[in-house]
JSON list of C-alpha atoms and ligand atoms in Angstrom, two decimals:
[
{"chain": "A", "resi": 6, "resn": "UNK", "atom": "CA", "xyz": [126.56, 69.23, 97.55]},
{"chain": "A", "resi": 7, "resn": "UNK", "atom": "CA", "xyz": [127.50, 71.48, 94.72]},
{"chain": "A", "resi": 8, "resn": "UNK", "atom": "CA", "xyz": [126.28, 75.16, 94.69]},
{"chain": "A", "resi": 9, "resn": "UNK", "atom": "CA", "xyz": [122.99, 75.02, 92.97]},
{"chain": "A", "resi": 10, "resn": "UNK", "atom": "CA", "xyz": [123.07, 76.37, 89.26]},
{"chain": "A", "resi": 11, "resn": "UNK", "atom": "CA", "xyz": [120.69, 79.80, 88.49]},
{"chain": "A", "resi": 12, "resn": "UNK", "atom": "CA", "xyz": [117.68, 78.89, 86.68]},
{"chain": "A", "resi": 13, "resn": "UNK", "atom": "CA", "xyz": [118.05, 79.56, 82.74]},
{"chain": "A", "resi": 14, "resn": "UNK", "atom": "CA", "xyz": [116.03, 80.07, 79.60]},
{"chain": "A", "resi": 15, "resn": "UNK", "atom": "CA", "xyz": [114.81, 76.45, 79.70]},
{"chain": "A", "resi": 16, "resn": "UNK", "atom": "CA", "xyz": [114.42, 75.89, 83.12]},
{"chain": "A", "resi": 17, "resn": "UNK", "atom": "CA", "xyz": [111.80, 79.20, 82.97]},
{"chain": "A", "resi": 18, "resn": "UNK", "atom": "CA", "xyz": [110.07, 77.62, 80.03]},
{"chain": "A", "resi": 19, "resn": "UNK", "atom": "CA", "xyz": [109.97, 74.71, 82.13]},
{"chain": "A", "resi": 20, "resn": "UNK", "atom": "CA", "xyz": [108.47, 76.22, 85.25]},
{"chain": "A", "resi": 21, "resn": "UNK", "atom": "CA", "xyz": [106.10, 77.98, 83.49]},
{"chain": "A", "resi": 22, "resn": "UNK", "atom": "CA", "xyz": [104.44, 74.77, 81.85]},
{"chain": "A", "resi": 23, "resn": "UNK", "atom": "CA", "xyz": [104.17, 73.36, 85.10]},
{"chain": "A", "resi": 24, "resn": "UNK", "atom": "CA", "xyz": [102.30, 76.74, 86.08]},
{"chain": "A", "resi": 25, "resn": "UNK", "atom": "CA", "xyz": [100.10, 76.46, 82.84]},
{"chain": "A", "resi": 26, "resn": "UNK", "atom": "CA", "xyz": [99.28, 72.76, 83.65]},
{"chain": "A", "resi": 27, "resn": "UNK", "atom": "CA", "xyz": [98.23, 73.61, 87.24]},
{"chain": "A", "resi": 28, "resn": "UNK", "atom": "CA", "xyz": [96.82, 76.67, 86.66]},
{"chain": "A", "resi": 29, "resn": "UNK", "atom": "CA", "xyz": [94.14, 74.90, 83.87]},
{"chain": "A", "resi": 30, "resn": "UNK", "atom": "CA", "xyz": [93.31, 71.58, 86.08]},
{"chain": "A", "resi": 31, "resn": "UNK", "atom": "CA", "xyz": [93.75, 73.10, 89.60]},
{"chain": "A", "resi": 32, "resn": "UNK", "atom": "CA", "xyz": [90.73, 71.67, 91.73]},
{"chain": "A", "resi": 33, "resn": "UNK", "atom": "CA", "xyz": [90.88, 72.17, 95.76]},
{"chain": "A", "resi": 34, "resn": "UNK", "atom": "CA", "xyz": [92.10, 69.00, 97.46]},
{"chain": "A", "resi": 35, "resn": "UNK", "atom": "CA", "xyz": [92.17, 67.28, 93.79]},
{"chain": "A", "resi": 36, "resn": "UNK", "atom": "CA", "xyz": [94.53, 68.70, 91.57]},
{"chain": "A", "resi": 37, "resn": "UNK", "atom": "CA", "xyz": [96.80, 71.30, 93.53]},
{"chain": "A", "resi": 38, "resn": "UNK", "atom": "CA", "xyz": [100.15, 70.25, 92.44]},
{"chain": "A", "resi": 39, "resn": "UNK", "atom": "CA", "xyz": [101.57, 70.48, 88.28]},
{"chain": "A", "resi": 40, "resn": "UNK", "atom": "CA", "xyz": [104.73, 69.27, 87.31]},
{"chain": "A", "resi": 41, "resn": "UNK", "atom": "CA", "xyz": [106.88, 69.77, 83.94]},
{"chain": "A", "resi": 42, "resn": "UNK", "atom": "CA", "xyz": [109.87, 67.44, 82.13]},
{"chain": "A", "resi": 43, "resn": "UNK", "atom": "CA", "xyz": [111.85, 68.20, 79.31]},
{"chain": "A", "resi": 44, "resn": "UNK", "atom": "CA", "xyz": [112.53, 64.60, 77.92]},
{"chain": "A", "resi": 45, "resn": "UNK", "atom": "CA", "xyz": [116.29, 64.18, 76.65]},
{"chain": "A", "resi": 46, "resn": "UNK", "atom": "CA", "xyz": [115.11, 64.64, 73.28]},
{"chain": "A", "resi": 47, "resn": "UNK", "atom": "CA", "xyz": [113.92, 67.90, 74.03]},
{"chain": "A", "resi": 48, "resn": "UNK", "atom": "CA", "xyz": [110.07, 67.31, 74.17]},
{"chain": "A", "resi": 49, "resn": "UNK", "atom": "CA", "xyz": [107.87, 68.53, 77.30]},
{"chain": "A", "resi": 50, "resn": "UNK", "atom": "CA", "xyz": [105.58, 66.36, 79.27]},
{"chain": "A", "resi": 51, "resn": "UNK", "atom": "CA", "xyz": [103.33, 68.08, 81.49]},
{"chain": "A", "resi": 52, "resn": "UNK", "atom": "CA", "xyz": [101.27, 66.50, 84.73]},
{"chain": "A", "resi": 53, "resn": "UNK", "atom": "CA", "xyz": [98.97, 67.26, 87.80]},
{"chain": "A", "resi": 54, "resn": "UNK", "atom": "CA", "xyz": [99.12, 64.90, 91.00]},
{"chain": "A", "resi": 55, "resn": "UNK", "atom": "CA", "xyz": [95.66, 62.84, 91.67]},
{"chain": "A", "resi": 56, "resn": "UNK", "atom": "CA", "xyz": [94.54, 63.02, 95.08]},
{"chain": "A", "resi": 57, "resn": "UNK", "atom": "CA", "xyz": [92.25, 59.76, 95.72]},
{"chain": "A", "resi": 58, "resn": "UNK", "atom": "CA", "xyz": [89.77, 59.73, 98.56]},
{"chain": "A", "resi": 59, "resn": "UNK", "atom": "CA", "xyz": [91.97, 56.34, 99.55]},
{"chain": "A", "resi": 60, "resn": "UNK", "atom": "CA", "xyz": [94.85, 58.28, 100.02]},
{"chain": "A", "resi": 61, "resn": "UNK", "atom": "CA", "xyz": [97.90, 55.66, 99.41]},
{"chain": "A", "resi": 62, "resn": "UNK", "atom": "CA", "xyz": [96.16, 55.69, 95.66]},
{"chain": "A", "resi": 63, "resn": "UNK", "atom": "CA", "xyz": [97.21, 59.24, 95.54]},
{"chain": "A", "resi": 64, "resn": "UNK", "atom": "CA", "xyz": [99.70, 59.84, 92.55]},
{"chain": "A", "resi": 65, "resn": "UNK", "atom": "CA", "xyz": [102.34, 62.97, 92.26]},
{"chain": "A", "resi": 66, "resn": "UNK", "atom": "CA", "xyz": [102.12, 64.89, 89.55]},
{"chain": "A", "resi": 67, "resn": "UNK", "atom": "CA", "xyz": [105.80, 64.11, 88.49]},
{"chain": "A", "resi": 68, "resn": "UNK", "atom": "CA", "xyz": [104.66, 60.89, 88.18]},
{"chain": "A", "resi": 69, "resn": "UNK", "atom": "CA", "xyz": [102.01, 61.22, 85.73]},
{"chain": "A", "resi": 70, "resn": "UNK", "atom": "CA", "xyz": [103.83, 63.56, 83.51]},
{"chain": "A", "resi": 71, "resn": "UNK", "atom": "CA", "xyz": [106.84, 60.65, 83.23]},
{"chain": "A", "resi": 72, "resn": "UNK", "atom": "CA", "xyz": [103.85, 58.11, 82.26]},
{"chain": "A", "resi": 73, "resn": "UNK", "atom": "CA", "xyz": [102.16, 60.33, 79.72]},
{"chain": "A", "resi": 74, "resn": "UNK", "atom": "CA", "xyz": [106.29, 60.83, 78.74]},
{"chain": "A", "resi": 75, "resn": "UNK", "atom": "CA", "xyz": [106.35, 57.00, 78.57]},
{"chain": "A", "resi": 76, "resn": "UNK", "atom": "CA", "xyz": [103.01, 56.59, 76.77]},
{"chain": "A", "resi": 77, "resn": "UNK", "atom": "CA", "xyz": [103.96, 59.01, 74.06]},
{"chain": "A", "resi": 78, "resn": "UNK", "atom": "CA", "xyz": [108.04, 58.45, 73.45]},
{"chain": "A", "resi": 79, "resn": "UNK", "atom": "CA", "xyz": [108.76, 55.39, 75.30]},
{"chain": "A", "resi": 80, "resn": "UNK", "atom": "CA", "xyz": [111.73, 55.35, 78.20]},
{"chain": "A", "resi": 81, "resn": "UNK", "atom": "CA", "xyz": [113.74, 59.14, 76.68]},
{"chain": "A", "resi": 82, "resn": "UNK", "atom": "CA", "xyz": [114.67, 60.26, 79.61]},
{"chain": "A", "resi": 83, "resn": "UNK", "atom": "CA", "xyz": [114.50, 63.16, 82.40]},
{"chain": "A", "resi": 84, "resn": "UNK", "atom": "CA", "xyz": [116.49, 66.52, 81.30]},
{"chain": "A", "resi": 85, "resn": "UNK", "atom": "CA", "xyz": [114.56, 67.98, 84.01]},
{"chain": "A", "resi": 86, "resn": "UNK", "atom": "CA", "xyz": [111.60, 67.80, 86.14]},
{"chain": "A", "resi": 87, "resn": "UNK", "atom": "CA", "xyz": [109.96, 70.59, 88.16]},
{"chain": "A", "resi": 88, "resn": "UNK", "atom": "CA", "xyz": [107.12, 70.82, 90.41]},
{"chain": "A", "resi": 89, "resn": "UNK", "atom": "CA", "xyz": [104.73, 73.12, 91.70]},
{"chain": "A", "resi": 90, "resn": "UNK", "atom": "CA", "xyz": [102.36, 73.58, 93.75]},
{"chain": "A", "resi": 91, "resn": "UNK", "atom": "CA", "xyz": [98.89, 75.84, 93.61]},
{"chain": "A", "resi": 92, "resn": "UNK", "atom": "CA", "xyz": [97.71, 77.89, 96.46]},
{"chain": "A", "resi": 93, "resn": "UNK", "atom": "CA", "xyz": [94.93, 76.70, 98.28]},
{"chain": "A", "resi": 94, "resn": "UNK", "atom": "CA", "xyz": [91.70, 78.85, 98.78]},
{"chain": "A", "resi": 95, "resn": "UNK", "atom": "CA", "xyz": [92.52, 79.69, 102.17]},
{"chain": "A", "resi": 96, "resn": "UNK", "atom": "CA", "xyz": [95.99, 80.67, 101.06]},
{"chain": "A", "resi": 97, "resn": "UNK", "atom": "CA", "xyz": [94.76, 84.14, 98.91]},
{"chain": "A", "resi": 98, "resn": "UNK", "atom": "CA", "xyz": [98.03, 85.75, 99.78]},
{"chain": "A", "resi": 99, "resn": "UNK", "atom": "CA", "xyz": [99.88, 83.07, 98.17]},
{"chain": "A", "resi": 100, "resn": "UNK", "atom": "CA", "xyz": [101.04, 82.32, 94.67]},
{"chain": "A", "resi": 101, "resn": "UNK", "atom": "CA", "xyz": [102.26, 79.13, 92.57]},
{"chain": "A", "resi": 102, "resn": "UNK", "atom": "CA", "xyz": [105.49, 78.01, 93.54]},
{"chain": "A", "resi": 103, "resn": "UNK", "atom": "CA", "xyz": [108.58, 75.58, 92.60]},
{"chain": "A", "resi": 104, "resn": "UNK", "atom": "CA", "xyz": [108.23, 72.95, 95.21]},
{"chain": "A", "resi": 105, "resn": "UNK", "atom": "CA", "xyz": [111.12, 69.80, 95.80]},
{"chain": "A", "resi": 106, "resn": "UNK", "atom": "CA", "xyz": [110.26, 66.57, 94.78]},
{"chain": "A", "resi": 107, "resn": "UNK", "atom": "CA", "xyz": [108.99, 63.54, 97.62]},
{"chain": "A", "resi": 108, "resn": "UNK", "atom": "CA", "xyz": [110.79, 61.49, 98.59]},
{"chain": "A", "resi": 109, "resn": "UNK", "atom": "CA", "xyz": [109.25, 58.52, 96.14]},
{"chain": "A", "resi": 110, "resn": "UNK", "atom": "CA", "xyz": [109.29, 60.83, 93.33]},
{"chain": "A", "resi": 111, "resn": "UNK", "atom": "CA", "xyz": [113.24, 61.33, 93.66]},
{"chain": "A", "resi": 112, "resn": "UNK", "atom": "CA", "xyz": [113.44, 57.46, 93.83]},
{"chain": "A", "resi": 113, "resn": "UNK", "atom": "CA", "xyz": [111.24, 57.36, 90.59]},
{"chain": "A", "resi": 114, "resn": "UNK", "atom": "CA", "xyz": [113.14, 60.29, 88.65]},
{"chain": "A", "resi": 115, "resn": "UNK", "atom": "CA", "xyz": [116.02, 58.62, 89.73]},
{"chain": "A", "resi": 116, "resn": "UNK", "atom": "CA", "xyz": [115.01, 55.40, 88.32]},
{"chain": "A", "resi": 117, "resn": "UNK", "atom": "CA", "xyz": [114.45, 57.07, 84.55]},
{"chain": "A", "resi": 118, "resn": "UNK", "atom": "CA", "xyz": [117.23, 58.84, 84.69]},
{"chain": "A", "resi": 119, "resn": "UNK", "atom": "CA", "xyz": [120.29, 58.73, 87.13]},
{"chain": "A", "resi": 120, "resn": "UNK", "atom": "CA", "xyz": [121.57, 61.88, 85.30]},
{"chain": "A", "resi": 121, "resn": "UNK", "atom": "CA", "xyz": [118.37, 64.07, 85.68]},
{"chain": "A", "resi": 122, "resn": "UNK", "atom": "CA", "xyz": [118.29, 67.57, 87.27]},
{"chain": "A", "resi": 123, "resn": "UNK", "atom": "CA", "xyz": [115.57, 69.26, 89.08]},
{"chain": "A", "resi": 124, "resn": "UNK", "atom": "CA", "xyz": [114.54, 72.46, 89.76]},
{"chain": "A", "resi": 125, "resn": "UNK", "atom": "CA", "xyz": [114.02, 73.14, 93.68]},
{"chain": "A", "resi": 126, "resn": "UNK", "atom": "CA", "xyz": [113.18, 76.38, 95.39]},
{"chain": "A", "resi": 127, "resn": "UNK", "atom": "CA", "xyz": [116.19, 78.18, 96.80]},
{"chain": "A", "resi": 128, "resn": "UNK", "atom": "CA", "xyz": [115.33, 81.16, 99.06]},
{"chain": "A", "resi": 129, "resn": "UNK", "atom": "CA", "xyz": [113.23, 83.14, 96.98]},
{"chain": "A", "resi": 130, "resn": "UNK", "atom": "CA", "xyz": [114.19, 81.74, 93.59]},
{"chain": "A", "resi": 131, "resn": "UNK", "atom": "CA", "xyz": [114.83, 78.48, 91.99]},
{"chain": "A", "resi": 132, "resn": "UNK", "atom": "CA", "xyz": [117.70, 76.46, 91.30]},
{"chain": "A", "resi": 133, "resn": "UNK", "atom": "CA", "xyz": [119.07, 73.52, 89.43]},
{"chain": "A", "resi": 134, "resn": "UNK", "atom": "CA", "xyz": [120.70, 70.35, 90.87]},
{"chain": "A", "resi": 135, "resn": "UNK", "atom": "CA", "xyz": [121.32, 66.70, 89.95]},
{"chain": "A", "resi": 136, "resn": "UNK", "atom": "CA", "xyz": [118.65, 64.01, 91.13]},
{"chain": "A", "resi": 137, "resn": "UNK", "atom": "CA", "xyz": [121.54, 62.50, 93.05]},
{"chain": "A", "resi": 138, "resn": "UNK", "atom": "CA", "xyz": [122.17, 65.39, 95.39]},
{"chain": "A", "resi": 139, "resn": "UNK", "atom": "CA", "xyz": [118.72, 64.74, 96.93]},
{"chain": "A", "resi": 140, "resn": "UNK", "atom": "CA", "xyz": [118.91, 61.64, 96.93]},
{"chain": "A", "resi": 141, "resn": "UNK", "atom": "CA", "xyz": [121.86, 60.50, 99.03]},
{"chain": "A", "resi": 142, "resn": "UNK", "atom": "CA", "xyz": [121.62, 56.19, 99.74]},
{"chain": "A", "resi": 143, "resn": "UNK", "atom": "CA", "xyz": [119.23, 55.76, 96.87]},
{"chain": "A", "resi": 144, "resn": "UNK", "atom": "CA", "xyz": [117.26, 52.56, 97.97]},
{"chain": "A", "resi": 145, "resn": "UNK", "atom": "CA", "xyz": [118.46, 49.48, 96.53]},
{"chain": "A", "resi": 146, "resn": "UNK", "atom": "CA", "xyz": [117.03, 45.86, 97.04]},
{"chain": "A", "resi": 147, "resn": "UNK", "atom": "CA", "xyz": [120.27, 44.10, 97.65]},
{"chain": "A", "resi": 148, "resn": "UNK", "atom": "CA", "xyz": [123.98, 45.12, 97.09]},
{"chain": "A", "resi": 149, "resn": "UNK", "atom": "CA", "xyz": [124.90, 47.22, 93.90]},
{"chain": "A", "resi": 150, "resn": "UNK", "atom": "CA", "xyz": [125.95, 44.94, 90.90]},
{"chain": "B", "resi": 229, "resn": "ZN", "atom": "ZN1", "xyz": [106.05, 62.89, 94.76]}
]
């Protein structure tokens, strides 16, 4: 793996939609997780997981902001993707951080866009890296064509 890139103006802007998104539809045990993608035309997509009572309906919030990405501009791509995730309210001392994608959502970022970077925590900051560095043996259903 490379040495992760610093964070720069765009990757801020980034993170701090994500924090916006969060920070408006947070809801304990609902909504505690906001993610942000800058589509390869530029535009930003914001999203906030669903939790579901039946929990394998539960969607991540990278997820929704690629489908409201889809909805509005069709298949344009993953710049890059951030999530993060909001404090709970036994968690006071705590603030809104930059938290790696799942493992399904690097399979489905991935998918969109082989080229994508995200935005991870490293130590006490952020940094940049390709989708494929976390993601080493991508699934695949049979040999690659
Ligand atoms: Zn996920």
């Amino acid at each position: 793996m490379k040495q992760p890139a610093k964070l720069g103006k765009g990757e801020t802007e980034l993170i701090a939609a994500a924090t916006a998104a969060i920070q408006q539809r947070y809801r304990d045990d609902w909504q505690e997780v906001g993610a942000a993608l800058r589509t390869r035309s530029g535009k930003i997509l914001t999203g906030v997981n669903l939790d579901a009572y039946l929990g394998r309906m539960a969607v991540c919030a990278e997820a929704v902001a690629l489908g409201r990405a889809i909805v509005e501009l069709g298949d344009s791509g993953i710049d890059t993707i951030v999530a993060v995730r909001h404090p709970s309210p036994g968690e006071k001392d705590q603030t809104i951080v930059v938290v790696s994608p799942c493992g399904a959502c690097r399979e489905l970022i991935f998918d969109y866009d082989p080229k994508a970077r995200v935005i991870v925590p490293n130590g006490k900051s952020s940094a940049v890296i390709p989708i494929a560095d976390l993601l080493p043996n991508k699934y695949s259903r049979g040999p690659e064509r």
